[in-house]
C-alpha positions as CSV (number, residue, x, y, z in Angstrom):
1,M,39.4,-26.0,-8.3
2,N,40.2,-29.7,-7.8
3,G,38.1,-32.2,-5.8
4,A,40.3,-31.9,-2.7
5,N,40.0,-28.1,-2.6
6,L,36.3,-28.3,-3.2
7,D,36.1,-30.6,-0.2
8,D,38.1,-28.1,1.8
9,L,35.8,-25.3,0.9
10,V,32.6,-27.3,1.8
11,D,34.2,-28.0,5.2
12,L,35.0,-24.3,5.6
13,L,31.4,-23.3,4.8
14,G,30.2,-25.5,7.6
15,R,26.5,-25.0,8.6
16,W,26.2,-22.0,6.3
17,A,22.5,-22.7,5.6
18,S,21.3,-22.8,9.2
19,G,20.5,-19.1,9.6
20,R,17.5,-17.0,8.7
21,G,16.8,-15.7,5.2
22,P,17.3,-16.7,1.5
23,L,19.9,-19.3,0.9
24,Y,21.9,-17.1,-1.5
25,L,22.3,-14.4,1.2
26,L,23.4,-17.1,3.8
27,L,25.9,-18.5,1.3
28,A,27.2,-15.0,0.4
29,A,27.6,-14.2,4.1
30,R,29.7,-17.2,4.8
31,L,31.9,-16.7,1.8
32,R,32.3,-13.0,2.7
33,A,33.5,-14.0,6.1
34,L,36.0,-16.5,4.7
35,I,37.3,-13.8,2.3
36,D,37.4,-11.0,4.9
37,D,39.3,-13.2,7.4
38,G,41.9,-14.1,4.7
39,V,40.9,-17.8,4.8
40,L,40.2,-17.5,1.1
41,P,43.2,-15.4,-0.1
42,P,43.3,-13.0,-3.0
43,G,43.4,-14.8,-6.4
44,Q,41.9,-18.0,-4.9
45,P,39.7,-19.7,-7.5
46,L,36.2,-20.6,-6.4
47,P,34.2,-23.6,-7.8
48,P,32.1,-23.2,-10.9
49,D,28.4,-22.4,-10.2
50,R,27.1,-25.8,-11.1
51,V,29.9,-27.7,-9.3
52,L,29.3,-25.9,-6.0
53,A,25.6,-26.0,-6.3
54,R,25.6,-29.7,-6.9
55,R,27.9,-30.3,-3.9
56,L,25.8,-28.1,-1.6
57,A,22.5,-29.6,-2.9
58,V,21.0,-26.2,-3.9
59,G,19.9,-24.8,-7.2
60,R,22.6,-23.2,-9.4
61,G,20.7,-19.9,-9.1
62,T,21.6,-19.8,-5.4
63,V,25.3,-19.9,-6.1
64,V,25.1,-17.5,-9.0
65,A,23.2,-15.0,-6.9
66,A,25.7,-15.3,-4.0
67,Y,28.7,-14.9,-6.4
68,D,27.0,-11.9,-8.0
69,L,26.4,-10.2,-4.7
70,L,30.1,-10.7,-3.7
71,Q,31.1,-9.3,-7.1
72,Q,29.0,-6.2,-6.5
73,E,30.9,-5.8,-3.2
74,S,34.3,-6.2,-5.1
75,R,35.1,-9.3,-3.1
76,V,35.2,-11.6,-6.1
77,V,35.9,-11.2,-9.8
78,R,33.9,-13.2,-12.3
79,R,35.1,-13.4,-15.9
80,Q,33.7,-15.5,-18.8
81,G,36.1,-18.3,-19.5
82,S,38.2,-17.9,-16.3
83,G,35.6,-18.5,-13.7
84,T,35.3,-16.8,-10.3
85,R,38.2,-15.8,-8.1
86,V,38.7,-13.9,-4.9
87,A,39.4,-10.3,-5.9
88,E,43.1,-9.4,-5.9
89,L,42.5,-5.7,-4.9
90,H,40.0,-6.5,-2.1
91,L,40.9,-4.8,1.2
92,P,40.1,-7.3,3.9
93,A,37.5,-5.9,6.2
94,T,38.2,-5.7,9.9
95,R,35.9,-8.0,11.8
96,T,34.3,-6.9,15.1
97,A,34.1,-9.1,18.2
98,D,30.8,-10.5,17.1
99,G,32.1,-11.6,13.7
100,V,30.3,-8.9,11.7
101,P,32.5,-7.7,8.8
102,A,33.1,-4.0,8.8
103,N,33.3,-1.7,5.8
104,P,36.9,-1.1,4.8
105,L,36.3,2.6,5.6
106,L,36.0,1.6,9.2
107,Q,39.5,0.1,9.4
108,H,41.1,3.4,10.1
109,I,38.7,4.1,12.9
110,L,39.2,0.7,14.5
111,H,43.0,0.7,13.9
112,P,44.1,4.3,13.1
113,P,47.6,4.3,11.4
114,D,50.3,6.5,12.7
115,D,51.4,9.7,10.9
116,V,48.6,9.5,8.3
117,A,46.2,12.2,7.4
118,L,42.9,10.5,7.6
119,L,40.6,11.8,4.9
120,T,38.5,8.6,5.5
121,C,36.5,9.7,8.5
122,A,34.3,12.8,8.0
123,A,33.5,13.9,11.6
124,P,34.5,17.2,13.2
125,Q,37.3,17.1,15.7
126,D,37.0,20.7,16.9
127,P,34.0,21.3,19.2
128,P,32.6,24.8,19.4
129,P,32.9,26.7,22.6
130,A,29.2,26.4,23.1
131,M,29.6,22.6,23.7
132,F,31.7,23.0,26.8
133,E,29.3,25.5,28.2
134,A,26.4,23.2,27.4
135,Y,28.1,20.4,29.4
136,A,28.7,22.7,32.3
137,E,25.0,23.5,32.3
138,A,24.2,19.8,32.0
139,G,26.3,19.1,35.1
140,E,24.4,21.7,37.1
141,R,21.1,20.3,35.9
142,L,22.1,16.7,36.6
143,A,23.0,17.7,40.2
144,R,19.4,18.7,40.8
145,V,17.8,15.6,39.2
146,R,16.8,12.5,41.1
147,D,16.3,10.0,38.3
148,L,17.2,6.4,37.5
149,G,18.4,7.4,34.0
150,Y,16.9,4.5,32.2
151,Q,14.9,6.2,29.4
152,P,14.7,4.1,26.2
153,A,12.9,6.7,24.2
154,G,15.3,9.4,25.4
155,N,15.3,12.1,28.1
156,P,11.9,13.9,28.1
157,A,13.5,17.3,28.0
158,L,15.5,16.5,24.9
159,R,12.4,14.9,23.2
160,A,10.5,18.0,23.9
161,A,13.3,20.2,22.5
162,L,13.5,18.1,19.4
163,A,9.8,18.2,18.9
164,A,9.9,22.0,19.1
165,Y,12.8,22.0,16.6
166,Y,10.8,20.2,14.0
167,T,7.6,22.1,14.7
168,G,9.6,25.3,14.1
169,R,10.7,23.9,10.7
170,G,7.1,23.4,9.6
171,V,6.6,19.8,10.7
172,P,4.3,19.8,13.8
173,T,5.8,17.2,16.1
174,A,4.9,15.9,19.6
175,P,7.5,14.5,22.0
176,E,5.9,11.1,21.6
177,E,7.1,11.1,18.0
178,I,10.8,11.4,19.0
179,V,13.2,8.6,20.0
180,V,16.7,9.5,21.0
181,T,19.5,7.2,19.9
182,T,23.2,6.8,20.1
183,G,24.0,8.9,17.1
184,A,22.4,8.5,13.6
185,Q,24.2,5.2,13.1
186,G,22.3,3.9,16.1
187,A,19.1,5.3,14.6
188,L,19.6,3.5,11.3
189,T,20.5,0.2,13.1
190,L,17.3,0.5,15.2
191,L,15.2,1.2,12.2
192,A,16.7,-1.7,10.2
193,G,16.2,-4.1,13.1
194,L,12.5,-3.3,13.2
195,L,11.6,-2.7,9.5
196,V,13.9,-5.0,7.6
197,S,13.8,-8.8,7.4
198,P,16.5,-11.0,5.7
199,G,16.0,-10.9,1.9
200,D,14.1,-7.7,1.9
201,T,15.0,-5.0,-0.6
202,V,16.3,-1.7,0.6
203,M,16.6,1.1,-1.9
204,T,19.2,3.9,-1.6
205,Q,20.7,6.6,-3.7
206,T,24.1,6.2,-5.3
207,P,26.5,7.4,-4.1
208,T,25.3,7.4,-0.5
209,Y,26.5,7.2,3.1
210,P,28.5,4.0,3.4
211,G,27.5,3.4,7.1
212,S,23.9,3.0,6.0
213,L,24.9,0.3,3.5
214,E,26.7,-1.7,6.2
215,V,23.6,-1.5,8.5
216,F,21.3,-2.8,5.8
217,R,23.7,-5.6,4.8
218,H,24.1,-6.6,8.4
219,A,20.3,-6.9,8.4
220,A,20.7,-9.4,5.4
221,A,18.8,-7.0,3.1
222,V,19.4,-6.8,-0.6
223,V,20.5,-3.2,-1.2
224,R,19.7,-1.7,-4.6
225,S,20.4,1.8,-6.0
226,A,17.7,4.1,-7.2
227,A,18.4,5.6,-10.6
228,S,15.6,8.0,-9.9
229,I,12.9,8.5,-7.3
230,E,10.4,6.8,-9.7
231,N,12.1,3.5,-8.7
232,L,10.1,3.5,-5.5
233,R,7.4,1.8,-7.6
234,E,9.4,-1.4,-7.1
235,R,7.9,-1.4,-3.6
236,P,11.1,-2.0,-1.5
237,A,10.7,-2.8,2.2
238,L,12.5,0.5,3.0
239,A,14.0,3.5,1.1
240,Y,16.9,5.5,2.4
241,F,17.7,9.0,1.0
242,V,20.0,11.9,2.0
243,P,18.4,14.9,0.3
244,T,20.3,17.6,2.1
245,A,24.1,18.1,2.1
246,R,24.5,14.5,1.0
247,N,27.4,12.4,2.0
248,P,29.6,12.1,-0.1
249,D,29.0,14.9,-2.6
250,G,27.3,17.7,-0.6
251,A,24.3,17.8,-3.0
252,V,21.0,19.4,-2.0
253,M,17.7,18.1,-3.5
254,D,15.4,20.8,-4.8
255,H,11.9,21.3,-3.4
256,P,9.9,19.7,-6.3
257,S,12.0,16.5,-6.0
258,R,11.5,16.4,-2.3
259,R,7.7,16.7,-2.7
260,R,7.7,14.0,-5.4
261,L,9.8,11.6,-3.3
262,A,7.6,12.1,-0.2
263,E,4.4,11.6,-2.3
264,L,5.7,8.4,-3.9
265,A,6.5,7.0,-0.4
266,V,3.0,7.7,0.8
267,R,1.3,6.5,-2.4
268,H,3.2,3.2,-2.4
269,D,3.3,2.8,1.4
270,V,7.1,2.6,1.5
271,P,8.9,3.6,4.7
272,L,11.2,6.3,3.7
273,I,14.2,7.4,5.9
274,D,15.2,11.0,5.4
275,D,18.8,11.3,6.7
276,E,19.3,14.9,7.9
277,V,22.6,14.5,9.7
278,C,24.2,17.2,7.7
279,A,21.0,19.2,7.0
280,E,22.1,22.2,9.1
281,L,25.4,22.5,7.2
282,C,24.1,24.1,4.0
283,F,26.4,26.9,2.8
284,S,23.5,29.0,1.7
285,G,22.6,29.6,5.3
286,E,19.2,28.2,4.8
287,T,18.1,24.7,6.0
288,P,15.7,23.1,3.5
289,P,12.5,21.5,4.9
290,P,12.6,17.8,5.8
291,L,10.8,15.4,3.6
292,A,8.1,15.0,6.3
293,A,7.0,18.6,5.5
294,F,5.8,17.3,2.1
295,A,3.9,14.2,3.3
296,R,0.7,13.8,5.3
297,G,1.1,10.0,5.8
298,E,3.2,8.1,8.4
299,Q,5.7,6.7,5.9
300,V,8.4,9.4,6.2
301,I,10.9,8.9,9.0
302,T,13.5,11.5,9.8
303,V,16.9,10.8,11.3
304,G,19.2,13.4,12.8
305,S,22.3,13.9,14.9
306,L,24.5,16.5,16.5
307,S,27.8,14.6,15.6
308,K,28.4,16.6,12.4
309,L,27.2,20.0,13.6
310,V,28.9,19.9,17.0
311,W,31.5,17.2,17.5
312,G,31.9,13.6,16.3
313,G,32.2,12.3,19.8
314,L,28.8,13.7,20.8
315,R,26.9,10.6,20.2
316,V,23.3,12.0,20.4
317,G,21.0,11.2,17.5
318,W,17.3,10.8,17.1
319,I,14.4,9.5,15.0
320,R,11.3,11.4,14.3
321,A,8.5,9.0,13.4
322,A,4.7,8.5,13.8
323,A,3.9,7.9,17.5
324,P,3.0,4.1,17.0
325,L,6.4,3.5,15.3
326,A,8.3,5.6,17.8
327,S,6.7,3.5,20.6
328,R,7.8,0.2,18.9
329,L,11.3,1.6,18.4
330,A,11.6,2.6,22.1
331,R,10.6,-0.9,23.1
332,L,13.3,-2.4,20.9
333,R,15.8,0.1,22.2
334,A,15.0,-1.0,25.7
335,V,15.9,-4.6,24.8
336,H,19.3,-3.4,23.4
337,D,20.6,-1.0,26.1
338,L,17.8,0.4,28.2
339,G,18.4,3.9,26.7
340,G,21.2,6.3,26.0
341,E,23.6,8.3,28.2
342,I,21.7,11.0,29.9
343,F,24.4,13.6,30.6
344,S,25.0,14.2,26.9
345,Q,21.3,14.5,26.3
346,Y,21.1,17.3,28.8
347,A,24.0,19.0,27.0
348,A,22.1,18.5,23.7
349,V,19.1,20.4,25.1
350,A,21.3,23.4,25.8
351,L,23.0,23.1,22.4
352,L,19.6,23.1,20.6
353,R,18.8,26.4,22.3
354,R,21.9,27.8,20.8
355,L,21.5,26.2,17.4
356,D,21.8,29.4,15.3
357,E,25.1,30.3,17.1
358,V,26.5,26.8,16.7
359,R,25.4,26.5,13.0
360,A,27.0,29.9,12.1
361,W,30.3,28.9,13.8
362,R,30.5,25.5,12.1
363,V,29.3,26.5,8.6
364,G,31.7,29.4,8.6
365,K,34.6,27.1,9.2
366,L,33.4,24.5,6.7
367,R,32.7,27.0,3.9
368,A,36.2,28.5,4.2
369,R,37.9,25.1,4.3
370,H,35.8,23.8,1.4
371,D,36.9,26.7,-0.8
372,H,40.5,26.2,0.2
373,L,40.4,22.5,-0.6
374,C,38.8,23.1,-4.0
375,A,41.4,25.8,-4.8
376,E,44.3,23.4,-3.8
377,L,42.9,20.6,-5.9
378,R,42.4,22.8,-9.0
379,A,46.0,24.1,-8.6
380,R,47.8,20.8,-7.8
381,L,45.7,18.1,-9.4
382,P,44.0,19.8,-12.4
383,S,43.2,16.5,-14.1
384,W,40.9,15.5,-11.1
385,T,37.3,16.6,-11.5
386,F,34.6,17.4,-8.9
387,E,31.6,19.6,-8.3
388,P,31.8,22.0,-5.4
389,A,29.6,21.0,-2.5
390,L,26.4,22.9,-1.6
391,G,26.9,21.9,2.1
392,G,28.1,19.2,4.4
393,Q,31.7,18.2,4.9
394,T,32.8,16.4,1.8
395,I,33.3,16.5,-2.0
396,W,33.2,13.7,-4.5
397,V,36.3,13.6,-6.7
398,R,36.9,11.6,-9.9
399,I,40.4,10.6,-11.1
400,P,41.0,10.5,-14.9
401,R,42.7,7.1,-15.0
402,G,42.8,3.9,-13.0
403,D,40.8,3.0,-9.9
404,V,40.9,4.6,-6.5
405,D,41.3,1.2,-4.7
406,S,44.7,1.0,-6.3
407,F,45.5,4.6,-5.9
408,A,44.5,4.5,-2.2
409,Q,47.4,2.1,-1.5
410,V,49.9,4.5,-3.1
411,A,48.3,7.5,-1.2
412,L,48.7,5.6,2.1
413,R,52.4,5.2,1.5
414,H,52.5,8.9,1.0
415,G,50.8,9.6,4.3
416,V,47.2,10.2,3.2
417,A,44.3,7.8,3.6
418,V,41.4,8.2,1.1
419,P,38.2,6.3,0.9
420,P,37.5,4.5,-2.4
421,G,34.2,5.3,-4.2
422,R,32.9,1.7,-4.3
423,S,32.3,1.9,-0.6
424,F,29.6,4.5,-1.3
425,D,27.8,2.5,-4.0
426,P,25.4,-0.3,-3.1
427,V,26.6,-2.3,-6.1
428,G,30.3,-1.5,-5.9
429,G,30.5,1.1,-8.7
430,H,32.2,4.5,-8.8
431,A,35.6,2.8,-8.6
432,D,37.1,5.9,-10.2
433,H,35.8,8.2,-7.4
434,M,36.9,9.1,-3.9
435,R,35.4,11.2,-1.1
436,L,37.6,14.0,0.4
437,H,36.5,15.8,3.5
438,F,37.5,19.4,4.3
439,L,37.4,19.3,8.1
440,F,41.1,19.9,8.6
441,P,42.5,23.4,9.1
442,E,43.7,25.0,5.8
443,E,47.4,24.2,6.5
444,E,46.6,20.5,7.0
445,L,44.4,20.4,3.9
446,S,47.3,21.9,1.8
447,R,49.7,19.4,3.2
448,A,47.3,16.5,2.4
449,V,46.7,17.7,-1.2
450,N,50.4,18.2,-1.7
451,N,51.0,14.6,-0.7
452,L,48.1,13.4,-2.8
453,A,49.7,15.1,-5.8
454,V,53.0,13.4,-5.2
455,A,51.2,10.0,-4.8
456,W,49.3,10.7,-8.0
457,A,52.5,11.5,-10.0
458,S,53.8,8.1,-8.8
459,F,50.6,6.2,-9.5
460,D,49.9,7.8,-12.9
461,G,53.4,7.2,-14.0
462,A,53.7,10.5,-15.9
463,G,56.4,11.9,-13.7
464,R,55.9,15.4,-15.0
465,T,54.6,16.8,-11.7
466,V,57.2,15.2,-9.4
467,S,59.6,18.1,-9.7
468,R,57.0,20.6,-8.7
469,H,55.9,18.8,-5.5
470,T,57.8,17.6,-2.5
471,L,56.3,15.2,0.0
472,V,55.4,17.1,3.2
473,V,55.4,15.3,6.5
């Protein structure tokens, strides 16, 4: 990069160091914004570490750490001898109104493409009959209530119902230990806002739910993967695990590992989030105990939601935490939005009473569609590998050659949107993986797999399967 271009970049960076947190995170955030907005285009060379550090009057380590973080996110490529460049294959993230970069996975939610099978968003589109009946009951109940509706901790009836739900699962819970949120994503955002400061380390599994990674990065945390639960000894500010029906691979953690994880959190005084959004979707028919069942301390925090069990548009989630923490969360929630929408909370109370019925209805559909998707993949794409899920809504698939970022572009041209594996990895790994959901009816799943097979034949260049598959629209 010549002197003039270096001057241009420094001008574009502007007052990058004026925020809160470590300098390398602030520099990475500004460079990320310039890349995501297309101001720094794919292939654009960036200044050498020492050159940029000298110009910005910071230590070389600040620039190195910022570049390394962007490389983990697949936004830049660093090679010995050729320097640092904006990644050619980076998919520009859509930016929200407040300038926060969104995960590439969210592009299809914010701007859904026409005539494309979206295997990117794993949320049920078909509500059970019980949901409509629950809303009818909620309407009758609301007609009898005289209430302002501003309840930052959540509606008392729903908090009591959720407390009873956890008590029934072997974790004695009082309503004061429940905070109702706008879905599980709202719960994670609230927890990160209270427990994470810029520069803090957050530890997660890999692969993991990508929405959590975006929340923690938005909080300016350093997100690291945990190779094993023993890594909790690094004493992060927060740990995030999905032990039951994990997104993206449907794995279920065994009881000894749950106990060990909870004990480590207590021993090292690490707040541990147990994401139970898909916990009621185990194909065995049994719901494993939450991590809080294995811990006596206050470190284990449980997050849940009805969006996967009932319907994606039912934005009712919750946090189960020690009463002092729940109180602090409720005060923070009041600052944000004074509380959630009450009508849906009344419906949630009715749905929790019919939990067994709703679970049987949803899991029955998911198990059948899971088996159908697995059979279709084995028949049409035998070179792809995966492990059947033990629950949840998704499987984790590996392609034998190439990377999914590139294949996703080909698949999109064949009418199927697939999420690349690096979005599920805190350090941008798993480039040869993708997550596929099985929420569509069997006929739609067959059509999607057929078109993936056509796309793969084109991408792989073998051509030997083209004659056996025809693109289905």
